[in-house]
Amino acid sequence: MPTESELDAITLDQLRAVPSEKWSTYPDAIGAFVAEMDFGTAPAVRRALHDAVDTGQLGYLSGPPVARMQEAYTGFAKRRFGWSVDPERVRPVPDVLAAFEATVRHLTPEGSPVVLPTPAYMPFAPFLHDLGREVIPVPFARDGGRSVHDLDAVDAAFARGAGLLVLVNPHNPTGRVFERAELEALSAVVARHGGRVFADEIHAPLVYAGHAHVPYASVSPTTAAHTVTATSASKAWNVPGLKAAQLVLTDDDAAETWQRRCTWTEHLAATPGVLAHAAAYDAGEDWLADVLAYLDGSRRLVADHLAAHLPEVGHTPPEGTYLAWLDLRRYALDRPTAWLREHAGVALADGRHCGAAGDGFVRLTLATPRPVLREILDRVTTALTTERRGA
Ligand SMILES: Cc1ncc(COP(=O)(O)O)c(C=O)c1O
């Protein structure tokens, strides 16, 4: 399992030597924009992939790998979240966005708008526009430093005819891990309008001590009946290129419709990916525990650094995910990410792509060796304190 010093020892040269979106898109900058970790993956996942190659399991997706994934995921959900799920209701999909597309197309009233709490994971809004759906953005309200759902605004959006709410938990980009009571309150609003929830729980395994992931569909029979849950091993075990994810159908009607209209989506999942996900859920938790402990230290490093050197940057440490959401509005930068790429040599994700509520914010992926993270923080600090002084 990776030790802290092993993760610390990974160098920028090593990272740049492996072709990846994170390290090749901006060759002159340190890449911290895409949600990928710089720590490889768990030994169990690597073994499963080698085994898939060695035994020739490279064909179209078939029953046995799906059954392995279903058993592995239900075991993991029970152990980790206390959530009992019927294995048959765990469906393979190639990725969360494919599950989202199928959900919008087939499990919401035709043409109905979609409620999107913002700031939101970047692709949701353009994706919905491509599907011809109106997006009703609902900016998060603030409770102290925390982002919380604006229930009145969600209520108003459903009253306008929305059919679906996108609930991302743990939340990208804010890092919130919503509490049971918050989910209950949200579910009362959804249920009042007969709406449905797409629960994107891709970051569910990445939650820090002091917080607990509560699967939305597990909250009550009501939430189970109006939710489709999408999850994946891709963030926690760092394998988004393997094209596998899981859709959990706790609603009988949705399961029936899925069976009738959406099984083509299942065939887009990759056999080695499905086997790797099974291995991650079955035998990857020790690796994950070490990585989470490291990430916990890294999120503290970010918070401590900002408090000490950049107190004008608004920041609430993430409760889950390995994303730091930084409020740079005080610096009045026209295009913060472009400015930081030019002046700090650091490539971050642009909050503006998360909706108007993200304007003036940037998202930093902190799942990188701590020496690299320190370099990122130092560069950003130097740029903001020297180049922006008096601005
Ligand atoms: C909240 C959220 N949903 C979905 C995705 C994309 O998942 P996938 O690659 O499975 O489509 C990401 C990737 O970062 C994400 O953060």
GROMACS .gro file of C-alpha atoms and ligand atoms in nm:
model
  407
    1MET     CA    1   0.000   0.000   0.000
    2PRO     CA    2   0.137   0.344  -0.073
    3THR     CA    3   0.311   0.517   0.217
    4GLU     CA    4   0.318   0.891   0.261
    5SER     CA    5   0.684   0.908   0.166
    6GLU     CA    6   0.627   0.698  -0.147
    7LEU     CA    7   0.355   0.936  -0.262
    8ASP     CA    8   0.566   1.238  -0.170
    9ALA     CA    9   0.850   1.098  -0.379
   10ILE     CA   10   0.662   1.096  -0.711
   11THR     CA   11   0.821   1.369  -0.922
   12LEU     CA   12   0.689   1.607  -1.186
   13ASP     CA   13   0.920   1.444  -1.441
   14GLN     CA   14   0.768   1.103  -1.366
   15LEU     CA   15   0.418   1.243  -1.398
   16ARG     CA   16   0.493   1.417  -1.725
   17ALA     CA   17   0.650   1.100  -1.868
   18VAL     CA   18   0.311   0.924  -1.880
   19PRO     CA   19   0.076   1.058  -2.148
   20SER     CA   20  -0.238   1.191  -1.980
   21GLU     CA   21  -0.484   1.476  -2.017
   22LYS     CA   22  -0.369   1.625  -1.689
   23TRP     CA   23  -0.003   1.641  -1.783
   24SER     CA   24  -0.010   1.695  -2.157
   25THR     CA   25  -0.280   1.958  -2.212
   26TYR     CA   26  -0.072   2.246  -2.073
   27PRO     CA   27   0.292   2.131  -2.107
   28ASP     CA   28   0.427   2.455  -1.958
   29ALA     CA   29   0.208   2.447  -1.649
   30ILE     CA   30   0.148   2.220  -1.352
   31GLY     CA   31  -0.176   2.037  -1.429
   32ALA     CA   32  -0.438   2.058  -1.155
   33PHE     CA   33  -0.756   2.102  -1.355
   34VAL     CA   34  -0.885   1.754  -1.434
   35ALA     CA   35  -1.023   1.530  -1.158
   36GLU     CA   36  -0.759   1.260  -1.174
   37MET     CA   37  -0.513   1.149  -0.908
   38ASP     CA   38  -0.138   1.123  -0.958
   39PHE     CA   39  -0.110   0.805  -0.752
   40GLY     CA   40  -0.180   0.527  -1.002
   41THR     CA   41  -0.432   0.273  -0.885
   42ALA     CA   42  -0.467  -0.008  -0.632
   43PRO     CA   43  -0.264  -0.329  -0.672
   44ALA     CA   44  -0.591  -0.527  -0.682
   45VAL     CA   45  -0.708  -0.322  -0.980
   46ARG     CA   46  -0.377  -0.365  -1.161
   47ARG     CA   47  -0.388  -0.741  -1.101
   48ALA     CA   48  -0.745  -0.761  -1.233
   49LEU     CA   49  -0.641  -0.581  -1.552
   50HIS     CA   50  -0.336  -0.803  -1.607
   51ASP     CA   51  -0.554  -1.105  -1.542
   52ALA     CA   52  -0.815  -0.985  -1.795
   53VAL     CA   53  -0.540  -0.960  -2.057
   54ASP     CA   54  -0.373  -1.289  -1.964
   55THR     CA   55  -0.699  -1.482  -1.974
   56GLY     CA   56  -0.828  -1.313  -2.288
   57GLN     CA   57  -1.123  -1.138  -2.125
   58LEU     CA   58  -1.125  -0.860  -2.381
   59GLY     CA   59  -1.450  -0.932  -2.561
   60TYR     CA   60  -1.790  -0.768  -2.544
   61LEU     CA   61  -1.937  -0.745  -2.199
   62SER     CA   62  -2.094  -1.071  -2.084
   63GLY     CA   63  -2.280  -1.204  -1.782
   64PRO     CA   64  -1.996  -1.334  -1.561
   65PRO     CA   65  -1.799  -1.004  -1.526
   66VAL     CA   66  -2.127  -0.820  -1.470
   67ALA     CA   67  -2.223  -1.065  -1.194
   68ARG     CA   68  -1.880  -1.018  -1.032
   69MET     CA   69  -1.919  -0.644  -1.040
   70GLN     CA   70  -2.274  -0.663  -0.901
   71GLU     CA   71  -2.164  -0.881  -0.608
   72ALA     CA   72  -1.858  -0.669  -0.542
   73TYR     CA   73  -2.049  -0.340  -0.549
   74THR     CA   74  -2.331  -0.461  -0.326
   75GLY     CA   75  -2.076  -0.594  -0.075
   76PHE     CA   76  -1.894  -0.262  -0.080
   77ALA     CA   77  -2.215  -0.058  -0.044
   78LYS     CA   78  -2.320  -0.268   0.253
   79ARG     CA   79  -1.980  -0.252   0.427
   80ARG     CA   80  -1.911   0.110   0.359
   81PHE     CA   81  -2.252   0.279   0.368
   82GLY     CA   82  -2.474   0.018   0.535
   83TRP     CA   83  -2.679   0.018   0.213
   84SER     CA   84  -2.842  -0.309   0.105
   85VAL     CA   85  -2.896  -0.328  -0.269
   86ASP     CA   86  -3.029  -0.609  -0.484
   87PRO     CA   87  -2.731  -0.710  -0.704
   88GLU     CA   88  -2.957  -0.739  -1.010
   89ARG     CA   89  -3.044  -0.372  -0.971
   90VAL     CA   90  -2.679  -0.271  -1.011
   91ARG     CA   91  -2.640  -0.216  -1.383
   92PRO     CA   92  -2.314  -0.173  -1.575
   93VAL     CA   93  -2.274   0.150  -1.772
   94PRO     CA   94  -1.965   0.291  -1.943
   95ASP     CA   95  -1.956   0.607  -1.735
   96VAL     CA   96  -2.167   0.834  -1.522
   97LEU     CA   97  -2.241   1.074  -1.806
   98ALA     CA   98  -2.379   0.791  -2.020
   99ALA     CA   99  -2.602   0.694  -1.728
  100PHE     CA  100  -2.709   1.057  -1.702
  101GLU     CA  101  -2.794   1.076  -2.070
  102ALA     CA  102  -3.004   0.758  -2.057
  103THR     CA  103  -3.178   0.880  -1.743
  104VAL     CA  104  -3.271   1.214  -1.896
  105ARG     CA  105  -3.382   1.059  -2.225
  106HIS     CA  106  -3.581   0.769  -2.090
  107LEU     CA  107  -3.671   0.831  -1.727
  108THR     CA  108  -3.797   1.189  -1.732
  109PRO     CA  109  -4.104   1.336  -1.901
  110GLU     CA  110  -4.021   1.429  -2.258
  111GLY     CA  111  -3.892   1.785  -2.286
  112SER     CA  112  -3.908   1.850  -1.911
  113PRO     CA  113  -3.655   2.094  -1.763
  114VAL     CA  114  -3.382   1.970  -1.529
  115VAL     CA  115  -3.291   2.133  -1.196
  116LEU     CA  116  -2.917   2.181  -1.167
  117PRO     CA  117  -2.778   2.312  -0.836
  118THR     CA  118  -2.482   2.537  -0.913
  119PRO     CA  119  -2.189   2.560  -0.919
  120ALA     CA  120  -2.215   2.227  -1.100
  121TYR     CA  121  -1.976   1.972  -1.249
  122MET     CA  122  -1.893   2.134  -1.583
  123PRO     CA  123  -2.044   1.898  -1.845
  124PHE     CA  124  -2.396   1.876  -1.702
  125ALA     CA  125  -2.535   2.202  -1.842
  126PRO     CA  126  -2.391   2.168  -2.196
  127PHE     CA  127  -2.495   1.805  -2.198
  128LEU     CA  128  -2.853   1.899  -2.114
  129HIS     CA  129  -2.854   2.169  -2.379
  130ASP     CA  130  -2.742   1.909  -2.633
  131LEU     CA  131  -3.030   1.688  -2.523
  132GLY     CA  132  -3.265   1.978  -2.586
  133ARG     CA  133  -3.350   2.021  -2.221
  134GLU     CA  134  -3.391   2.347  -2.040
  135VAL     CA  135  -3.158   2.378  -1.742
  136ILE     CA  136  -3.294   2.549  -1.432
  137PRO     CA  137  -2.982   2.650  -1.238
  138VAL     CA  138  -3.035   2.674  -0.864
  139PRO     CA  139  -2.737   2.841  -0.695
  140PHE     CA  140  -2.645   2.692  -0.361
  141ALA     CA  141  -2.729   2.895  -0.055
  142ARG     CA  142  -2.464   2.946   0.214
  143ASP     CA  143  -2.481   2.818   0.568
  144GLY     CA  144  -2.169   2.953   0.735
  145GLY     CA  145  -1.894   2.850   0.497
  146ARG     CA  146  -2.092   2.556   0.360
  147SER     CA  147  -2.294   2.531   0.042
  148VAL     CA  148  -2.648   2.404   0.102
  149HIS     CA  149  -2.935   2.336  -0.134
  150ASP     CA  150  -3.177   2.626  -0.167
  151LEU     CA  151  -3.496   2.432  -0.102
  152ASP     CA  152  -3.731   2.717  -0.192
  153ALA     CA  153  -3.559   2.759  -0.526
  154VAL     CA  154  -3.566   2.382  -0.589
  155ASP     CA  155  -3.934   2.388  -0.502
  156ALA     CA  156  -3.997   2.674  -0.745
  157ALA     CA  157  -3.804   2.491  -1.020
  158PHE     CA  158  -4.018   2.180  -0.983
  159ALA     CA  159  -4.329   2.401  -0.974
  160ARG     CA  160  -4.216   2.528  -1.319
  161GLY     CA  161  -4.241   2.174  -1.450
  162ALA     CA  162  -3.894   2.029  -1.395
  163GLY     CA  163  -3.887   1.650  -1.396
  164LEU     CA  164  -3.542   1.582  -1.257
  165LEU     CA  165  -3.298   1.717  -0.999
  166VAL     CA  166  -2.927   1.652  -1.033
  167LEU     CA  167  -2.791   1.574  -0.688
  168VAL     CA  168  -2.414   1.537  -0.679
  169ASN     CA  169  -2.300   1.398  -0.346
  170PRO     CA  170  -2.018   1.427  -0.244
  171HIS     CA  171  -2.030   1.746  -0.440
  172ASN     CA  172  -1.803   1.849  -0.722
  173PRO     CA  173  -1.682   2.128  -0.710
  174THR     CA  174  -1.765   2.243  -0.356
  175GLY     CA  175  -1.657   1.926  -0.172
  176ARG     CA  176  -1.974   1.917   0.038
  177VAL     CA  177  -2.089   1.582   0.178
  178PHE     CA  178  -2.457   1.633   0.240
  179GLU     CA  179  -2.597   1.516   0.572
  180ARG     CA  180  -2.891   1.284   0.617
  181ALA     CA  181  -3.117   1.563   0.745
  182GLU     CA  182  -3.035   1.776   0.440
  183LEU     CA  183  -3.117   1.486   0.208
  184GLU     CA  184  -3.444   1.424   0.391
  185ALA     CA  185  -3.545   1.787   0.354
  186LEU     CA  186  -3.454   1.780  -0.015
  187SER     CA  187  -3.651   1.461  -0.069
  188ALA     CA  188  -3.965   1.618   0.078
  189VAL     CA  189  -3.949   1.888  -0.191
  190VAL     CA  190  -3.888   1.638  -0.472
  191ALA     CA  191  -4.165   1.407  -0.352
  192ARG     CA  192  -4.413   1.693  -0.321
  193HIS     CA  193  -4.381   1.746  -0.697
  194GLY     CA  194  -4.350   1.382  -0.801
  195GLY     CA  195  -4.001   1.457  -0.933
  196ARG     CA  196  -3.705   1.229  -0.986
  197VAL     CA  197  -3.345   1.257  -0.868
  198PHE     CA  198  -3.030   1.164  -1.054
  199ALA     CA  199  -2.797   1.096  -0.762
  200ASP     CA  200  -2.440   1.123  -0.891
  201GLU     CA  201  -2.236   0.957  -0.617
  202ILE     CA  202  -1.917   0.904  -0.813
  203HIS     CA  203  -1.711   1.056  -0.528
  204ALA     CA  204  -1.885   0.851  -0.255
  205PRO     CA  205  -1.578   0.654  -0.142
  206LEU     CA  206  -1.378   0.979  -0.104
  207VAL     CA  207  -1.510   1.116   0.226
  208TYR     CA  208  -1.296   1.243   0.514
  209ALA     CA  209  -1.318   1.155   0.882
  210GLY     CA  210  -1.594   1.347   1.055
  211HIS     CA  211  -1.827   1.313   0.756
  212ALA     CA  212  -2.025   1.017   0.625
  213HIS     CA  213  -2.162   0.945   0.283
  214VAL     CA  214  -2.533   0.869   0.295
  215PRO     CA  215  -2.657   0.728  -0.037
  216TYR     CA  216  -2.959   0.940  -0.123
  217ALA     CA  217  -3.163   0.637  -0.232
  218SER     CA  218  -3.096   0.476   0.107
  219VAL     CA  219  -3.257   0.758   0.305
  220SER     CA  220  -3.616   0.633   0.287
  221PRO     CA  221  -3.856   0.427   0.074
  222THR     CA  222  -3.956   0.760  -0.081
  223THR     CA  223  -3.604   0.842  -0.200
  224ALA     CA  224  -3.549   0.482  -0.318
  225ALA     CA  225  -3.862   0.518  -0.531
  226HIS     CA  226  -3.770   0.846  -0.703
  227THR     CA  227  -3.396   0.803  -0.753
  228VAL     CA  228  -3.153   0.658  -0.997
  229THR     CA  229  -2.806   0.646  -0.849
  230ALA     CA  230  -2.492   0.658  -1.059
  231THR     CA  231  -2.162   0.566  -0.904
  232SER     CA  232  -1.825   0.437  -1.008
  233ALA     CA  233  -1.485   0.324  -0.891
  234SER     CA  234  -1.334   0.565  -1.140
  235LYS     CA  235  -1.260   0.858  -0.905
  236ALA     CA  236  -1.163   0.672  -0.586
  237TRP     CA  237  -0.942   0.420  -0.765
  238ASN     CA  238  -0.840   0.657  -1.040
  239VAL     CA  239  -0.950   0.458  -1.344
  240PRO     CA  240  -1.178   0.687  -1.549
  241GLY     CA  241  -1.022   0.563  -1.873
  242LEU     CA  242  -1.151   0.209  -1.819
  243LYS     CA  243  -1.509   0.296  -1.919
  244ALA     CA  244  -1.711   0.131  -1.648
  245ALA     CA  245  -1.953   0.266  -1.388
  246GLN     CA  246  -2.263   0.149  -1.205
  247LEU     CA  247  -2.624   0.258  -1.213
  248VAL     CA  248  -2.828   0.150  -0.912
  249LEU     CA  249  -3.200   0.125  -0.982
  250THR     CA  250  -3.392   0.119  -0.656
  251ASP     CA  251  -3.720   0.213  -0.824
  252ASP     CA  252  -3.923  -0.070  -0.979
  253ASP     CA  253  -4.065   0.143  -1.260
  254ALA     CA  254  -3.725   0.281  -1.351
  255ALA     CA  255  -3.580  -0.071  -1.346
  256GLU     CA  256  -3.854  -0.190  -1.579
  257THR     CA  257  -3.804   0.101  -1.820
  258TRP     CA  258  -3.428   0.053  -1.808
  259GLN     CA  259  -3.468  -0.311  -1.898
  260ARG     CA  260  -3.697  -0.224  -2.188
  261ARG     CA  261  -3.522   0.080  -2.334
  262CYS     CA  262  -3.170   0.131  -2.204
  263THR     CA  263  -2.979  -0.195  -2.210
  264TRP     CA  264  -2.781  -0.073  -2.512
  265THR     CA  265  -2.607   0.160  -2.269
  266GLU     CA  266  -2.488  -0.142  -2.071
  267HIS     CA  267  -2.313  -0.285  -2.376
  268LEU     CA  268  -2.094   0.025  -2.399
  269ALA     CA  269  -1.918  -0.071  -2.076
  270ALA     CA  270  -1.576  -0.233  -2.124
  271THR     CA  271  -1.515  -0.585  -1.996
  272PRO     CA  272  -1.169  -0.512  -1.843
  273GLY     CA  273  -1.317  -0.200  -1.683
  274VAL     CA  274  -1.605  -0.391  -1.526
  275LEU     CA  275  -1.359  -0.652  -1.392
  276ALA     CA  276  -1.134  -0.378  -1.257
  277HIS     CA  277  -1.426  -0.212  -1.080
  278ALA     CA  278  -1.518  -0.547  -0.924
  279ALA     CA  279  -1.161  -0.580  -0.795
  280ALA     CA  280  -1.162  -0.224  -0.660
  281TYR     CA  281  -1.482  -0.278  -0.465
  282ASP     CA  282  -1.377  -0.624  -0.344
  283ALA     CA  283  -1.013  -0.572  -0.259
  284GLY     CA  284  -0.924  -0.206  -0.299
  285GLU     CA  285  -1.024  -0.054   0.032
  286ASP     CA  286  -0.683  -0.081   0.200
  287TRP     CA  287  -0.520   0.114  -0.081
  288LEU     CA  288  -0.804   0.363  -0.070
  289ALA     CA  289  -0.762   0.411   0.305
  290ASP     CA  290  -0.396   0.504   0.261
  291VAL     CA  291  -0.472   0.739  -0.026
  292LEU     CA  292  -0.755   0.903   0.166
  293ALA     CA  293  -0.528   0.959   0.465
  294TYR     CA  294  -0.279   1.126   0.233
  295LEU     CA  295  -0.549   1.339   0.071
  296ASP     CA  296  -0.671   1.440   0.414
  297GLY     CA  297  -0.328   1.580   0.491
  298SER     CA  298  -0.325   1.754   0.153
  299ARG     CA  299  -0.659   1.925   0.201
  300ARG     CA  300  -0.531   2.051   0.537
  301LEU     CA  301  -0.217   2.175   0.369
  302VAL     CA  302  -0.426   2.376   0.124
  303ALA     CA  303  -0.642   2.522   0.400
  304ASP     CA  304  -0.344   2.609   0.622
  305HIS     CA  305  -0.148   2.760   0.335
  306LEU     CA  306  -0.439   2.979   0.224
  307ALA     CA  307  -0.512   3.094   0.579
  308ALA     CA  308  -0.146   3.186   0.633
  309HIS     CA  309  -0.055   3.335   0.294
  310LEU     CA  310  -0.368   3.416   0.097
  311PRO     CA  311  -0.640   3.506   0.345
  312GLU     CA  312  -0.831   3.691   0.070
  313VAL     CA  313  -0.900   3.359  -0.102
  314GLY     CA  314  -1.232   3.222   0.014
  315HIS     CA  315  -1.207   2.851   0.090
  316THR     CA  316  -1.393   2.590   0.291
  317PRO     CA  317  -1.199   2.262   0.305
  318PRO     CA  318  -1.373   1.981   0.116
  319GLU     CA  319  -1.560   1.726   0.328
  320GLY     CA  320  -1.519   1.475   0.047
  321THR     CA  321  -1.358   1.459  -0.301
  322TYR     CA  322  -1.002   1.569  -0.374
  323LEU     CA  323  -1.109   1.904  -0.511
  324ALA     CA  324  -1.048   2.244  -0.353
  325TRP     CA  325  -1.288   2.520  -0.453
  326LEU     CA  326  -1.125   2.859  -0.430
  327ASP     CA  327  -1.307   3.191  -0.432
  328LEU     CA  328  -1.083   3.445  -0.606
  329ARG     CA  329  -1.348   3.713  -0.653
  330ARG     CA  330  -1.159   3.962  -0.435
  331TYR     CA  331  -0.884   3.966  -0.696
  332ALA     CA  332  -1.127   4.075  -0.968
  333LEU     CA  333  -0.945   3.871  -1.232
  334ASP     CA  334  -1.124   3.875  -1.563
  335ARG     CA  335  -1.035   3.516  -1.646
  336PRO     CA  336  -0.875   3.365  -1.333
  337THR     CA  337  -0.763   3.035  -1.487
  338ALA     CA  338  -0.602   3.196  -1.791
  339TRP     CA  339  -0.437   3.453  -1.564
  340LEU     CA  340  -0.300   3.188  -1.329
  341ARG     CA  341  -0.173   2.978  -1.618
  342GLU     CA  342   0.013   3.277  -1.751
  343HIS     CA  343   0.135   3.427  -1.423
  344ALA     CA  344   0.175   3.118  -1.201
  345GLY     CA  345   0.226   2.837  -1.451
  346VAL     CA  346  -0.056   2.643  -1.288
  347ALA     CA  347  -0.356   2.502  -1.480
  348LEU     CA  348  -0.677   2.500  -1.274
  349ALA     CA  349  -1.040   2.442  -1.373
  350ASP     CA  350  -1.247   2.749  -1.443
  351GLY     CA  351  -1.537   2.803  -1.205
  352ARG     CA  352  -1.725   2.987  -1.478
  353HIS     CA  353  -1.773   2.651  -1.651
  354CYS     CA  354  -1.969   2.541  -1.344
  355GLY     CA  355  -2.237   2.803  -1.412
  356ALA     CA  356  -2.270   3.170  -1.325
  357ALA     CA  357  -2.248   3.078  -0.956
  358GLY     CA  358  -1.889   2.973  -1.019
  359ASP     CA  359  -1.777   3.301  -1.172
  360GLY     CA  360  -1.457   3.418  -1.004
  361PHE     CA  361  -1.383   3.073  -0.858
  362VAL     CA  362  -1.128   2.812  -0.959
  363ARG     CA  363  -1.111   2.442  -0.882
  364LEU     CA  364  -0.782   2.285  -0.778
  365THR     CA  365  -0.728   1.908  -0.794
  366LEU     CA  366  -0.524   1.839  -0.482
  367ALA     CA  367  -0.462   1.468  -0.549
  368THR     CA  368  -0.099   1.523  -0.640
  369PRO     CA  369   0.225   1.458  -0.446
  370ARG     CA  370   0.252   1.712  -0.165
  371PRO     CA  371   0.576   1.864  -0.294
  372VAL     CA  372   0.390   1.936  -0.620
  373LEU     CA  373   0.094   2.070  -0.425
  374ARG     CA  374   0.327   2.301  -0.230
  375GLU     CA  375   0.477   2.420  -0.556
  376ILE     CA  376   0.129   2.494  -0.690
  377LEU     CA  377   0.037   2.687  -0.377
  378ASP     CA  378   0.365   2.879  -0.373
  379ARG     CA  379   0.334   2.975  -0.739
  380VAL     CA  380  -0.026   3.090  -0.698
  381THR     CA  381   0.068   3.284  -0.385
  382THR     CA  382   0.359   3.458  -0.552
  383ALA     CA  383   0.149   3.551  -0.853
  384LEU     CA  384  -0.144   3.681  -0.651
  385THR     CA  385   0.065   3.870  -0.395
  386THR     CA  386   0.318   4.028  -0.628
  387GLU     CA  387   0.153   4.059  -0.968
  388ARG     CA  388  -0.190   4.151  -0.833
  389ARG     CA  389  -0.069   4.384  -0.559
  390GLY     CA  390  -0.259   4.709  -0.585
  391ALA     CA  391  -0.488   4.572  -0.853
  392LIG     C1  392  -1.958   1.469  -1.017
  392LIG     C2  393  -1.904   1.398  -1.136
  392LIG     N1  394  -1.987   1.331  -1.216
  392LIG     C3  395  -1.943   1.266  -1.325
  392LIG     C4  396  -1.810   1.268  -1.359
  392LIG     C5  397  -1.766   1.199  -1.484
  392LIG     O1  398  -1.774   1.064  -1.464
  392LIG     P1  399  -1.760   0.964  -1.583
  392LIG     O2  400  -1.620   0.974  -1.632
  392LIG     O3  401  -1.792   0.832  -1.521
  392LIG     O4  402  -1.862   1.005  -1.685
  392LIG     C6  403  -1.718   1.334  -1.278
  392LIG     C7  404  -1.576   1.338  -1.312
  392LIG     O5  405  -1.499   1.406  -1.252
  392LIG     C8  406  -1.767   1.400  -1.164
  392LIG     O6  407  -1.685   1.466  -1.082
   0.00000   0.00000   0.00000
